[in-house]
Coordinates of C-alpha atoms in Angstrom, one line a residue:
Chain A
M1 CA -41.0 -44.8 65.6
A2 CA -43.7 -44.5 63.0
D3 CA -46.1 -43.4 65.7
K4 CA -43.7 -41.0 67.2
T5 CA -42.6 -39.4 64.0
Q6 CA -46.2 -39.1 63.1
A7 CA -46.9 -37.6 66.4
S8 CA -44.0 -35.1 66.1
A9 CA -45.7 -33.9 63.0
V10 CA -48.9 -33.5 64.8
D11 CA -47.3 -30.9 66.9
A12 CA -45.6 -29.2 64.1
G13 CA -49.0 -29.1 62.6
L14 CA -50.5 -27.5 65.7
S15 CA -48.0 -24.7 65.7
A16 CA -48.2 -24.4 61.9
T17 CA -51.9 -24.0 62.4
H18 CA -51.2 -21.0 64.5
G19 CA -48.7 -19.7 62.0
S20 CA -51.2 -19.6 59.3
Q21 CA -54.3 -18.7 61.2
T22 CA -53.2 -15.9 63.4
P23 CA -51.8 -13.7 60.6
A24 CA -54.9 -14.5 58.5
A25 CA -57.0 -12.9 61.2
G26 CA -55.0 -9.7 61.0
G27 CA -54.9 -9.6 57.2
R28 CA -52.3 -11.7 55.3
T29 CA -49.3 -13.8 56.1
P30 CA -46.2 -11.7 55.9
S31 CA -44.8 -13.7 53.0
A32 CA -48.0 -13.6 51.0
A33 CA -48.1 -9.8 51.4
G34 CA -44.5 -9.5 50.3
S35 CA -44.6 -12.0 47.4
E36 CA -47.3 -10.0 45.6
P37 CA -45.6 -7.4 43.5
A38 CA -47.9 -4.6 42.3
R39 CA -47.7 -5.6 38.6
R40 CA -49.0 -9.0 39.2
K41 CA -52.1 -7.8 41.0
A42 CA -53.4 -6.2 37.8
K43 CA -54.5 -9.4 36.0
P44 CA -56.4 -12.2 37.8
N45 CA -54.0 -15.1 38.3
Y46 CA -56.0 -17.9 36.8
R47 CA -52.8 -19.4 35.4
Q48 CA -51.2 -19.4 38.8
A49 CA -54.2 -21.1 40.3
I50 CA -54.2 -23.7 37.6
E51 CA -50.5 -24.4 38.0
A52 CA -51.1 -24.6 41.8
G53 CA -53.8 -27.1 41.2
I54 CA -51.6 -29.3 39.0
F55 CA -48.8 -29.2 41.5
I56 CA -51.1 -30.0 44.5
A57 CA -53.2 -32.6 42.8
P58 CA -51.1 -35.8 43.3
A59 CA -50.6 -35.1 47.0
L60 CA -54.2 -34.2 47.5
A61 CA -55.5 -37.2 45.6
L62 CA -53.3 -39.6 47.5
F63 CA -54.3 -38.0 50.8
A64 CA -58.0 -37.9 50.0
F65 CA -58.0 -41.5 48.8
F66 CA -56.0 -43.2 51.4
V67 CA -56.6 -41.0 54.5
V68 CA -59.8 -39.0 54.3
W69 CA -61.9 -41.7 52.5
P70 CA -61.0 -44.5 54.9
M71 CA -61.8 -42.2 57.8
I72 CA -65.2 -41.5 56.4
K73 CA -65.7 -45.2 55.7
A74 CA -64.8 -46.0 59.3
V75 CA -67.6 -43.8 60.5
Q76 CA -70.0 -45.5 58.0
F77 CA -68.9 -49.0 59.0
S78 CA -69.4 -48.1 62.7
L79 CA -73.1 -47.7 62.1
Y80 CA -73.6 -51.2 60.6
R81 CA -73.4 -54.7 61.8
W82 CA -71.0 -56.1 59.2
K83 CA -68.7 -59.1 59.0
G84 CA -66.7 -57.8 56.1
F85 CA -68.5 -59.6 53.3
G86 CA -71.7 -58.9 51.4
P87 CA -73.4 -55.5 51.2
L88 CA -73.7 -53.1 54.0
V89 CA -77.4 -53.6 54.9
D90 CA -77.7 -54.2 58.6
F91 CA -77.9 -50.6 59.8
V92 CA -77.8 -50.6 63.6
G93 CA -77.4 -46.9 64.4
L94 CA -75.3 -46.2 67.5
D95 CA -75.7 -49.8 68.7
N96 CA -72.0 -50.6 68.0
Y97 CA -70.9 -47.6 70.0
I98 CA -73.1 -48.7 72.9
R99 CA -71.7 -52.2 72.7
V100 CA -68.1 -50.9 72.6
L101 CA -68.6 -48.5 75.5
Q102 CA -70.2 -51.3 77.6
N103 CA -67.5 -53.8 76.7
D104 CA -65.3 -54.5 79.6
V105 CA -62.4 -55.3 77.4
F106 CA -62.6 -52.0 75.6
I107 CA -63.1 -50.1 78.9
G108 CA -60.1 -52.0 80.2
S109 CA -58.1 -51.1 77.1
L110 CA -59.0 -47.4 77.5
T111 CA -57.9 -47.6 81.1
H112 CA -54.6 -49.1 80.0
N113 CA -54.0 -46.4 77.5
L114 CA -54.6 -43.8 80.2
I115 CA -52.3 -45.5 82.6
I116 CA -49.6 -45.7 80.0
I117 CA -50.0 -42.0 79.2
V118 CA -49.7 -41.0 82.9
A119 CA -46.9 -43.5 83.7
S120 CA -44.9 -42.5 80.6
I121 CA -44.9 -38.9 81.6
A122 CA -44.4 -39.6 85.3
I123 CA -41.4 -41.9 84.6
Q124 CA -39.8 -40.5 81.4
L125 CA -40.1 -36.8 82.1
P126 CA -38.0 -36.6 85.3
L127 CA -35.7 -39.4 84.2
G128 CA -35.2 -37.9 80.7
L129 CA -34.7 -34.5 82.0
L130 CA -32.1 -35.5 84.6
I131 CA -30.1 -37.4 81.9
A132 CA -30.4 -34.6 79.4
L133 CA -29.1 -32.1 82.0
L134 CA -26.2 -34.4 82.8
L135 CA -25.4 -35.0 79.2
N136 CA -25.6 -31.3 78.5
R137 CA -22.4 -30.8 80.5
K138 CA -19.0 -30.7 79.0
M139 CA -17.7 -34.3 79.4
W140 CA -15.6 -36.9 77.7
G141 CA -17.4 -39.0 75.1
R142 CA -20.5 -36.9 75.1
A143 CA -21.2 -37.2 71.4
A144 CA -20.8 -40.9 71.5
L145 CA -23.1 -41.1 74.5
R146 CA -25.8 -39.1 72.7
T147 CA -25.6 -41.5 69.8
I148 CA -25.9 -44.5 72.1
V149 CA -28.9 -43.1 73.8
F150 CA -30.6 -42.8 70.5
V151 CA -30.2 -46.5 69.6
P152 CA -33.3 -48.0 71.1
Y153 CA -35.4 -45.3 69.6
V154 CA -34.0 -46.0 66.1
L155 CA -34.9 -49.7 66.4
A156 CA -38.3 -50.9 65.2
E157 CA -40.7 -51.5 68.0
V158 CA -41.0 -55.1 66.7
I159 CA -37.3 -55.7 67.1
V160 CA -37.3 -54.3 70.6
G161 CA -40.4 -56.3 71.4
V162 CA -38.8 -59.5 70.2
I163 CA -35.6 -59.0 72.1
W164 CA -37.4 -58.2 75.4
F165 CA -39.9 -61.0 74.8
Q166 CA -37.1 -63.5 74.6
M167 CA -35.3 -62.0 77.7
L168 CA -38.6 -62.1 79.7
Q169 CA -39.4 -65.7 79.0
P170 CA -40.1 -67.6 82.3
N171 CA -37.7 -70.6 82.3
Y172 CA -34.9 -69.9 79.9
G173 CA -35.1 -66.1 79.5
A174 CA -32.1 -64.1 80.6
I175 CA -34.0 -62.2 83.3
A176 CA -35.4 -65.3 84.9
V177 CA -32.0 -67.0 84.8
V178 CA -30.3 -63.9 86.3
L179 CA -32.9 -63.6 89.0
D180 CA -32.6 -67.3 89.7
A181 CA -28.8 -66.9 90.1
V182 CA -29.4 -64.1 92.7
G183 CA -31.8 -66.3 94.5
I184 CA -35.0 -64.5 93.6
Q185 CA -37.9 -66.7 92.4
G186 CA -39.4 -65.1 89.3
P187 CA -43.1 -65.4 88.7
P188 CA -43.8 -69.0 87.4
Q189 CA -45.8 -67.7 84.4
G190 CA -43.1 -65.1 83.6
F191 CA -43.4 -61.3 83.9
L192 CA -45.5 -61.1 80.8
G193 CA -47.7 -64.0 81.7
T194 CA -48.8 -62.8 85.1
V195 CA -51.9 -60.6 85.1
E196 CA -50.6 -58.1 87.8
L197 CA -47.1 -57.8 86.3
A198 CA -47.8 -57.6 82.6
L199 CA -48.6 -53.9 82.4
P200 CA -45.8 -52.8 84.6
T201 CA -43.4 -55.0 82.6
L202 CA -44.7 -53.4 79.4
M203 CA -44.0 -50.0 80.9
V204 CA -40.4 -50.9 81.6
V205 CA -39.9 -52.0 78.0
L206 CA -41.7 -48.8 76.7
T207 CA -39.4 -46.7 78.9
W208 CA -36.4 -48.4 77.6
K209 CA -37.5 -47.8 74.0
F210 CA -38.7 -44.3 74.2
L211 CA -36.5 -42.6 76.9
G212 CA -33.9 -41.8 74.2
F213 CA -36.5 -39.9 72.3
A214 CA -37.2 -37.7 75.4
I215 CA -33.5 -37.2 76.0
I216 CA -32.8 -36.2 72.4
L217 CA -35.7 -33.8 72.3
F218 CA -34.7 -32.2 75.7
L219 CA -31.1 -31.9 74.5
A220 CA -32.4 -30.2 71.4
G221 CA -34.3 -27.8 73.6
L222 CA -31.3 -27.2 75.8
Q223 CA -29.4 -26.0 72.8
G224 CA -31.6 -22.9 72.8
V225 CA -30.8 -21.9 76.4
P226 CA -28.1 -19.1 76.2
E227 CA -24.9 -19.9 78.0
E228 CA -24.7 -16.4 79.3
L229 CA -27.7 -16.9 81.7
H230 CA -25.8 -19.8 83.4
E231 CA -22.7 -17.7 83.7
A232 CA -24.7 -14.8 85.2
A233 CA -26.3 -17.2 87.7
Q234 CA -22.9 -18.6 88.6
I235 CA -21.5 -15.2 89.2
D236 CA -24.4 -14.6 91.5
G237 CA -23.3 -17.7 93.4
A238 CA -26.0 -20.2 92.3
S239 CA -25.1 -23.8 92.4
W240 CA -25.4 -26.1 89.4
W241 CA -28.7 -27.5 90.6
Q242 CA -30.1 -24.1 91.4
T243 CA -29.2 -22.9 87.9
Q244 CA -30.9 -25.9 86.3
V245 CA -34.0 -25.7 88.4
K246 CA -34.5 -21.9 88.4
I247 CA -33.2 -21.1 84.9
T248 CA -32.8 -24.0 82.5
I249 CA -35.9 -26.0 83.2
P250 CA -38.3 -23.1 82.9
L251 CA -36.6 -22.0 79.7
I252 CA -37.1 -25.4 78.0
G253 CA -40.8 -25.5 79.2
P254 CA -42.0 -25.4 75.6
T255 CA -39.9 -28.4 74.7
L256 CA -41.2 -30.3 77.7
R257 CA -44.8 -29.5 76.9
T258 CA -44.3 -30.5 73.3
W259 CA -42.7 -33.8 74.3
A260 CA -45.6 -34.5 76.7
F261 CA -48.0 -34.0 73.9
L262 CA -46.1 -36.3 71.5
S263 CA -45.8 -38.9 74.2
M264 CA -49.6 -38.8 74.9
V265 CA -50.5 -39.1 71.2
G266 CA -48.0 -42.0 70.9
S267 CA -49.4 -43.7 74.0
L268 CA -52.9 -43.5 72.6
Q269 CA -51.9 -45.3 69.4
L270 CA -49.8 -47.9 71.0
F271 CA -49.9 -51.2 69.2
D272 CA -46.7 -52.8 67.8
M273 CA -44.9 -53.4 71.1
V274 CA -48.0 -54.7 72.9
W275 CA -48.8 -57.1 70.0
I276 CA -45.3 -58.6 70.0
L277 CA -45.0 -58.8 73.8
T278 CA -48.4 -60.0 74.9
K279 CA -51.0 -59.7 72.2
G280 CA -53.0 -57.9 74.8
G281 CA -53.0 -60.7 77.3
P282 CA -52.9 -62.3 79.8
A283 CA -56.6 -62.1 80.4
N284 CA -56.7 -58.8 78.5
A285 CA -54.4 -57.2 81.1
T286 CA -52.5 -55.3 78.5
T287 CA -55.1 -54.6 75.8
T288 CA -54.9 -51.1 74.3
M289 CA -57.5 -49.5 72.1
V290 CA -55.7 -50.4 69.0
T291 CA -55.1 -54.0 69.9
F292 CA -58.8 -54.2 70.8
L293 CA -59.9 -52.9 67.4
I294 CA -57.4 -55.0 65.5
N295 CA -58.5 -58.1 67.3
E296 CA -62.2 -57.3 66.7
G297 CA -61.6 -56.4 63.1
T298 CA -59.2 -59.1 61.9
K299 CA -59.7 -62.1 64.3
R300 CA -63.4 -61.9 64.7
S301 CA -64.4 -59.9 61.6
N302 CA -66.6 -57.6 63.7
Y303 CA -65.9 -54.6 61.4
G304 CA -68.8 -52.6 62.8
I305 CA -67.5 -52.9 66.4
A306 CA -63.9 -52.3 65.3
S307 CA -64.8 -49.2 63.4
A308 CA -66.8 -47.9 66.3
A309 CA -63.8 -48.4 68.6
S310 CA -61.6 -46.6 66.1
V311 CA -64.0 -43.7 65.9
V312 CA -64.0 -43.5 69.7
L313 CA -60.2 -43.6 69.7
F314 CA -60.2 -40.8 67.1
I315 CA -62.5 -38.6 69.2
I316 CA -60.4 -39.2 72.3
A317 CA -57.3 -38.3 70.4
L318 CA -58.9 -35.2 69.0
V319 CA -60.3 -34.0 72.3
F320 CA -56.9 -34.6 73.9
A321 CA -55.1 -32.6 71.2
L322 CA -57.6 -29.7 71.3
V323 CA -57.6 -29.5 75.1
Y324 CA -53.9 -29.7 75.3
Q325 CA -53.4 -27.2 72.5
R326 CA -56.0 -24.8 74.1
F327 CA -54.7 -25.0 77.7
V328 CA -51.1 -26.0 77.6
L329 CA -49.4 -25.4 74.3
R330 CA -51.0 -22.1 73.8
R331 CA -48.8 -20.6 76.4
D332 CA -45.9 -21.1 74.1
N333 CA -47.3 -19.4 71.1
P334 CA -46.3 -15.8 71.9
D335 CA -42.7 -17.2 71.9
I336 CA -43.2 -19.0 68.6
E337 CA -45.0 -16.2 66.7
P338 CA -42.3 -13.5 66.6
Q339 CA -39.7 -16.2 65.7
R340 CA -41.8 -17.4 62.8
K341 CA -42.2 -13.9 61.4
K342 CA -38.5 -13.4 61.4
V343 CA -38.0 -16.6 59.6
T344 CA -40.6 -16.0 56.9
R345 CA -39.3 -12.5 56.2
Chain B
M1 CA -25.4 -35.5 67.0
S2 CA -22.0 -33.9 67.0
A3 CA -23.1 -31.4 64.4
V4 CA -26.1 -30.4 66.5
T5 CA -24.0 -29.9 69.6
T6 CA -21.4 -27.8 67.8
T7 CA -23.5 -25.6 65.6
P8 CA -24.8 -23.0 68.1
R9 CA -21.5 -22.6 69.8
P10 CA -19.1 -20.6 67.7
N11 CA -20.6 -17.1 68.3
P12 CA -20.8 -17.0 72.0
D13 CA -17.4 -18.6 72.2
K14 CA -15.9 -15.6 70.5
A15 CA -17.9 -13.1 72.4
V16 CA -16.5 -14.2 75.8
T17 CA -12.8 -14.2 76.5
P18 CA -11.6 -17.7 76.4
K19 CA -9.8 -17.6 79.8
R20 CA -12.8 -16.5 81.8
R21 CA -14.9 -18.9 80.1
R22 CA -12.7 -21.9 80.8
G23 CA -12.7 -21.0 84.5
K24 CA -16.4 -21.0 84.6
R25 CA -16.8 -24.1 82.6
D26 CA -14.5 -26.1 84.8
G27 CA -16.7 -25.2 87.8
H28 CA -19.4 -27.1 86.0
A29 CA -17.5 -29.9 84.4
A30 CA -18.7 -33.4 84.9
G31 CA -17.6 -35.1 88.1
P32 CA -17.4 -38.8 88.9
F33 CA -21.1 -38.9 89.6
V34 CA -21.9 -37.8 86.1
Y35 CA -19.6 -40.4 84.6
F36 CA -21.0 -43.1 86.8
M37 CA -24.5 -42.2 85.6
A38 CA -23.3 -42.1 82.0
I39 CA -21.8 -45.6 82.3
L40 CA -25.0 -46.9 83.9
L41 CA -27.0 -45.3 81.1
V42 CA -24.8 -47.0 78.4
C43 CA -25.1 -50.4 80.1
V44 CA -28.9 -50.2 80.4
T45 CA -29.3 -48.9 76.9
L46 CA -26.9 -51.2 75.1
G47 CA -27.4 -54.2 77.4
P48 CA -30.4 -55.8 75.6
V49 CA -29.0 -55.0 72.2
M50 CA -25.6 -56.5 73.0
F51 CA -27.4 -59.5 74.6
A52 CA -29.2 -60.1 71.3
V53 CA -26.0 -59.7 69.3
L54 CA -24.0 -62.0 71.5
G55 CA -27.0 -64.3 71.8
G56 CA -26.7 -65.0 68.2
F57 CA -23.2 -66.3 68.7
R58 CA -24.2 -68.9 71.3
T59 CA -26.0 -72.2 71.3
N60 CA -29.3 -72.4 73.2
A61 CA -27.7 -74.5 75.8
Q62 CA -25.1 -71.8 76.4
L63 CA -27.8 -69.2 76.6
A64 CA -29.7 -71.0 79.3
E65 CA -26.5 -71.8 81.3
S66 CA -24.9 -68.4 81.5
P67 CA -26.9 -65.6 80.0
A68 CA -24.5 -62.9 81.3
G69 CA -21.2 -64.3 80.1
L70 CA -19.5 -64.1 76.7
P71 CA -20.2 -66.8 74.2
D72 CA -17.8 -69.7 74.8
P73 CA -17.1 -71.0 72.3
W74 CA -18.4 -68.5 69.7
V75 CA -20.8 -70.2 67.4
L76 CA -21.4 -68.9 63.9
D77 CA -24.1 -71.4 62.9
N78 CA -27.0 -69.2 63.8
Y79 CA -25.9 -66.3 61.8
I80 CA -24.9 -68.4 58.8
R81 CA -28.3 -70.1 58.9
V82 CA -30.0 -66.7 58.7
I83 CA -27.7 -65.3 56.0
T84 CA -28.1 -68.4 53.9
S85 CA -31.9 -68.5 54.3
E86 CA -33.8 -67.2 51.3
N87 CA -36.5 -65.6 53.4
F88 CA -34.2 -63.1 55.2
W89 CA -33.1 -61.7 51.9
I90 CA -36.6 -61.6 50.4
Y91 CA -37.9 -59.7 53.5
T92 CA -35.0 -57.3 53.3
M93 CA -35.6 -56.7 49.6
N94 CA -39.3 -56.1 50.3
S95 CA -38.6 -53.6 53.1
T96 CA -36.1 -51.7 50.9
I97 CA -38.4 -51.5 47.9
V98 CA -41.4 -50.4 49.9
A99 CA -39.4 -47.9 51.9
V100 CA -37.9 -46.4 48.7
L101 CA -41.2 -46.2 46.9
T102 CA -42.8 -44.6 50.0
T103 CA -40.0 -42.1 50.4
A104 CA -40.0 -41.2 46.7
M105 CA -43.7 -40.5 46.6
V106 CA -43.6 -38.6 49.8
V107 CA -40.7 -36.3 48.7
I108 CA -41.9 -35.8 45.1
F109 CA -45.5 -35.2 45.8
G110 CA -44.8 -33.4 49.1
M111 CA -42.4 -31.0 47.4
M112 CA -44.8 -30.4 44.5
A113 CA -47.7 -29.6 46.9
A114 CA -45.6 -27.5 49.3
Y115 CA -44.3 -25.2 46.6
P116 CA -47.6 -23.5 45.5
L117 CA -48.9 -23.7 49.1
A118 CA -45.8 -21.7 50.2
R119 CA -45.3 -19.3 47.4
F120 CA -48.3 -19.0 45.1
K121 CA -51.3 -16.8 45.9
F122 CA -54.6 -18.3 45.0
K123 CA -58.1 -18.8 46.5
Y124 CA -58.5 -21.5 49.1
R125 CA -54.7 -21.8 49.6
E126 CA -55.0 -21.7 53.4
Q127 CA -58.0 -24.0 53.3
I128 CA -56.1 -26.7 51.3
F129 CA -53.1 -26.4 53.7
M130 CA -55.5 -26.8 56.6
I131 CA -56.8 -30.1 55.1
F132 CA -53.2 -31.4 55.3
V133 CA -52.6 -30.0 58.8
A134 CA -55.8 -31.7 60.0
G135 CA -54.4 -34.9 58.6
L136 CA -51.8 -34.7 61.3
L137 CA -54.4 -35.1 64.0
F138 CA -55.7 -38.4 62.5
P139 CA -54.1 -41.4 64.1
A140 CA -53.3 -43.7 61.2
T141 CA -54.6 -46.6 63.2
V142 CA -58.2 -45.2 63.1
A143 CA -58.5 -45.8 59.4
V144 CA -56.8 -49.1 59.3
I145 CA -59.8 -51.4 58.9
P146 CA -61.4 -49.5 56.0
L147 CA -57.9 -49.0 54.5
F148 CA -57.4 -52.7 54.6
I149 CA -60.7 -53.3 52.8
L150 CA -60.0 -50.5 50.3
I151 CA -56.7 -51.9 49.3
T152 CA -57.3 -55.6 49.3
K153 CA -60.9 -55.7 48.0
D154 CA -61.5 -52.5 46.1
L155 CA -58.1 -52.0 44.5
G156 CA -56.8 -55.5 44.5
L157 CA -53.5 -54.2 45.7
G158 CA -53.3 -56.5 48.7
N159 CA -50.0 -58.2 49.1
S160 CA -48.1 -55.9 46.8
W161 CA -45.4 -53.3 47.2
M162 CA -47.5 -50.4 45.9
G163 CA -50.5 -51.4 48.0
L164 CA -48.4 -50.7 51.1
A165 CA -46.3 -47.8 49.8
L166 CA -49.4 -45.8 48.6
P167 CA -51.1 -45.5 52.0
Q168 CA -47.8 -45.1 53.9
A169 CA -47.0 -42.2 51.6
A170 CA -50.4 -40.7 52.1
F171 CA -50.1 -40.8 55.8
A172 CA -46.6 -39.3 55.7
L173 CA -47.6 -36.4 53.4
P174 CA -49.1 -34.0 56.0
M175 CA -46.0 -34.0 58.0
T176 CA -43.9 -33.5 54.9
I177 CA -45.9 -30.6 53.7
V178 CA -45.9 -29.0 57.1
I179 CA -42.2 -29.2 57.4
L180 CA -41.4 -28.2 53.8
R181 CA -43.8 -25.2 53.6
P182 CA -41.9 -22.9 56.0
F183 CA -38.7 -24.0 54.3
L184 CA -40.0 -22.8 50.9
Q185 CA -41.5 -19.7 52.4
A186 CA -38.0 -18.8 53.7
I187 CA -36.5 -18.5 50.2
P188 CA -36.2 -14.7 49.7
N189 CA -38.6 -13.1 47.4
E190 CA -35.7 -11.2 45.8
L191 CA -34.5 -14.4 44.3
E192 CA -37.9 -15.0 42.7
E193 CA -38.0 -11.5 41.4
A194 CA -34.5 -11.7 40.0
A195 CA -35.4 -15.0 38.3
N196 CA -38.5 -13.3 36.9
L197 CA -36.5 -10.5 35.5
D198 CA -34.3 -13.0 33.8
G199 CA -37.3 -14.5 32.2
T200 CA -37.7 -17.6 34.4
G201 CA -41.3 -18.5 35.1
R202 CA -42.6 -20.1 38.2
I203 CA -41.9 -23.6 37.0
G204 CA -38.4 -22.7 36.0
F205 CA -37.9 -21.1 39.4
F206 CA -39.0 -24.3 41.0
W207 CA -36.6 -26.4 39.1
R208 CA -33.6 -24.1 39.1
I209 CA -33.8 -22.5 42.5
V210 CA -36.4 -24.0 44.8
L211 CA -35.3 -27.6 44.4
P212 CA -31.6 -27.1 45.0
L213 CA -32.2 -24.8 47.9
S214 CA -34.6 -27.1 49.7
G215 CA -32.2 -30.1 49.8
P216 CA -31.9 -30.2 53.6
G217 CA -35.7 -30.1 54.0
M218 CA -36.2 -32.9 51.5
V219 CA -33.6 -35.0 53.2
T220 CA -35.2 -34.5 56.6
T221 CA -38.7 -35.4 55.4
G222 CA -37.3 -38.3 53.2
V223 CA -35.4 -39.8 56.2
L224 CA -38.6 -39.5 58.4
A225 CA -40.6 -41.2 55.7
F226 CA -38.0 -43.9 55.2
V227 CA -37.8 -44.5 59.0
G228 CA -41.6 -44.7 59.3
S229 CA -41.8 -47.2 56.4
W230 CA -38.9 -49.4 57.5
N231 CA -40.2 -49.8 61.0
A232 CA -43.9 -50.1 60.2
Y233 CA -45.7 -53.1 61.5
L234 CA -49.4 -52.7 61.7
L235 CA -50.2 -51.9 58.1
P236 CA -47.8 -54.5 56.7
L237 CA -49.3 -57.0 59.1
L238 CA -52.7 -56.5 57.6
L239 CA -51.7 -56.2 54.0
L240 CA -48.8 -58.6 53.4
Q241 CA -48.4 -62.3 53.4
G242 CA -45.9 -65.0 52.4
D243 CA -43.1 -63.8 50.2
M244 CA -44.2 -60.2 50.3
K245 CA -43.5 -59.7 54.0
T246 CA -41.2 -57.0 55.3
L247 CA -38.4 -57.4 57.8
P248 CA -40.5 -56.5 61.0
L249 CA -43.0 -59.1 59.9
G250 CA -40.3 -61.6 59.3
V251 CA -38.8 -60.9 62.7
A252 CA -42.1 -61.3 64.4
D253 CA -42.9 -64.5 62.5
F254 CA -39.5 -66.1 63.1
S255 CA -39.7 -65.3 66.8
S256 CA -43.1 -66.9 67.2
Q257 CA -42.4 -69.9 65.1
Y258 CA -39.0 -70.7 66.6
S259 CA -39.6 -69.2 70.1
S260 CA -37.7 -72.0 71.8
D261 CA -34.7 -71.5 69.5
Q262 CA -33.6 -68.3 71.3
A263 CA -30.2 -68.2 69.7
G264 CA -31.7 -68.4 66.2
V265 CA -34.2 -65.7 67.1
F266 CA -31.4 -63.4 68.3
A267 CA -29.3 -64.0 65.2
F268 CA -32.3 -63.2 63.0
T269 CA -33.2 -60.1 65.0
T270 CA -29.6 -58.8 65.1
L271 CA -29.2 -59.2 61.4
S272 CA -32.4 -57.4 60.7
M273 CA -31.5 -54.4 62.9
I274 CA -28.1 -53.9 61.3
P275 CA -29.1 -52.2 58.0
A276 CA -31.5 -50.0 59.8
L277 CA -29.1 -49.1 62.5
I278 CA -26.3 -48.2 60.1
F279 CA -28.6 -46.1 57.9
F280 CA -30.3 -44.3 60.8
L281 CA -27.1 -43.6 62.7
A282 CA -25.6 -42.1 59.5
M283 CA -28.7 -40.0 59.1
Q284 CA -29.1 -39.2 62.7
N285 CA -28.4 -35.5 62.4
K286 CA -31.2 -35.2 59.9
I287 CA -33.7 -37.0 62.2
V288 CA -32.7 -34.9 65.1
N289 CA -32.8 -31.7 63.0
G290 CA -36.2 -32.6 61.8
L291 CA -37.4 -33.2 65.4
Q292 CA -35.9 -30.0 66.5
G293 CA -37.7 -28.2 63.7
A294 CA -40.9 -29.8 64.9
V295 CA -40.3 -28.8 68.5
K296 CA -39.6 -25.2 67.7
G297 CA -42.5 -25.1 65.3

């Protein structure tokens, strides 16, 4: 949840960036232009600036101290060989980066993150969309259903992880026992303990946890599709499926693209669930970039290596965000812009 | 959820004659297939949760024997053991205090910062806002190692409520400001001018008009901050030990320490999801509205 909410903000931020940048190019933001009565322009607003400073100071200080400063430190640590004690003296340049990028475990973790990104979208997008379209129909118990769908998303990843960990245990776990009863021999090491099965099993749990998020988001998007369009399509003799495919899905395109973005950012930062379910094992079959850097940092005290890995993660996330923003989300901005102006005025 | 589904409806409903509308709707009403899918969805979604809840009422022997059936007989021991254990309550208290501290800081500081960023005019306003927006792009996990060192070694705040609440608030601030700013911008200028004419300054305007009007925005951001803090695992894992642990850490610990005592683990897990579940389901509309806001930008 933490990751996802954080991620949802990323997107809000992306669109907000547009909101504030685009008007700035053309002059001023509409609200700024409007909120400046002529009489105030006469005297320079030092007082207002000082007041602004006082109001912003606590947030800015907190942000600078606990977000920006540690980021800068991460870059610094990444250039040293450092075990976490004593002064930072052993400057090694880019050596840590080279070591990280040549480390099979890290490359494996990067691969796992990419697999999880692709699999999340390939599984959750069609499934979530299908369910959202079904739940968007008038039906008995719809409100309750929507609440239920939200439950796994509300639970902490740790709690979900622990429940599934117990169910997936080889001998006494519920899934093994049920399979046994049906006559299927489960893997002797359990689903999480078998190298080939660990990652797919993790994907199943992730789907269970996060599908509700996709559904809720898609349903929110569906709220914006005008009913009249469906009626018009029906009058023209379109079937329910045709209406969905030709009208509804294209109209909620922006929501789908936003969700895909959030899902990608969340997948890149995946940690909690993996740590609870497998700790990255067996034989590093489920390491992610974050489990790698936590392992290096806390278990082995290789702070230099861990920091280099975190900087690599940051660069990947940034490139992802910028590329996605540039080529995919940008399409939606003409839609967002006029709406925003209406709101601010 | 219900509020979300009903809000956009009233206008179109009145625009179209009810009779015609009902005819059309029935053509699209859910059939047996849809209900079948819905039931399947409910089973898959609630199955593991119910399994954990019921698991707490069984003995380990029962669990191994028939994992699919109802507890027979129902055993209360596991739950009683957890409820009477001191640790469970200590963890719950820690989680609550940290989440409240985080939420309070996020909402107060976020509101304070968003107000001038939304309504004042001063040099570098957009630049300062962009600093916060850029913060959204940083995965919190990137800074986790230096953050750990900063808090434990430099500040000596390791293993304390504030030591966890401060960075959590810092990481939640960008989102809060990004959500609150358009909210505050939407307050009509006429209100501010009227307040000005009545002799109210910018600070008075903030207290008397901005704060009451931005209640929903504050609730949304507050709930998001609370959710984030309550469910957080990575940062507490690095920063907290012993009696300072939060519930997610407690759950993880309990499950690895007593992994063979499945029934006990289920009881502990169930009890720790109850407060969160109740709170979040009560606040669900706010969460969804917040997400919707984020989607629509």
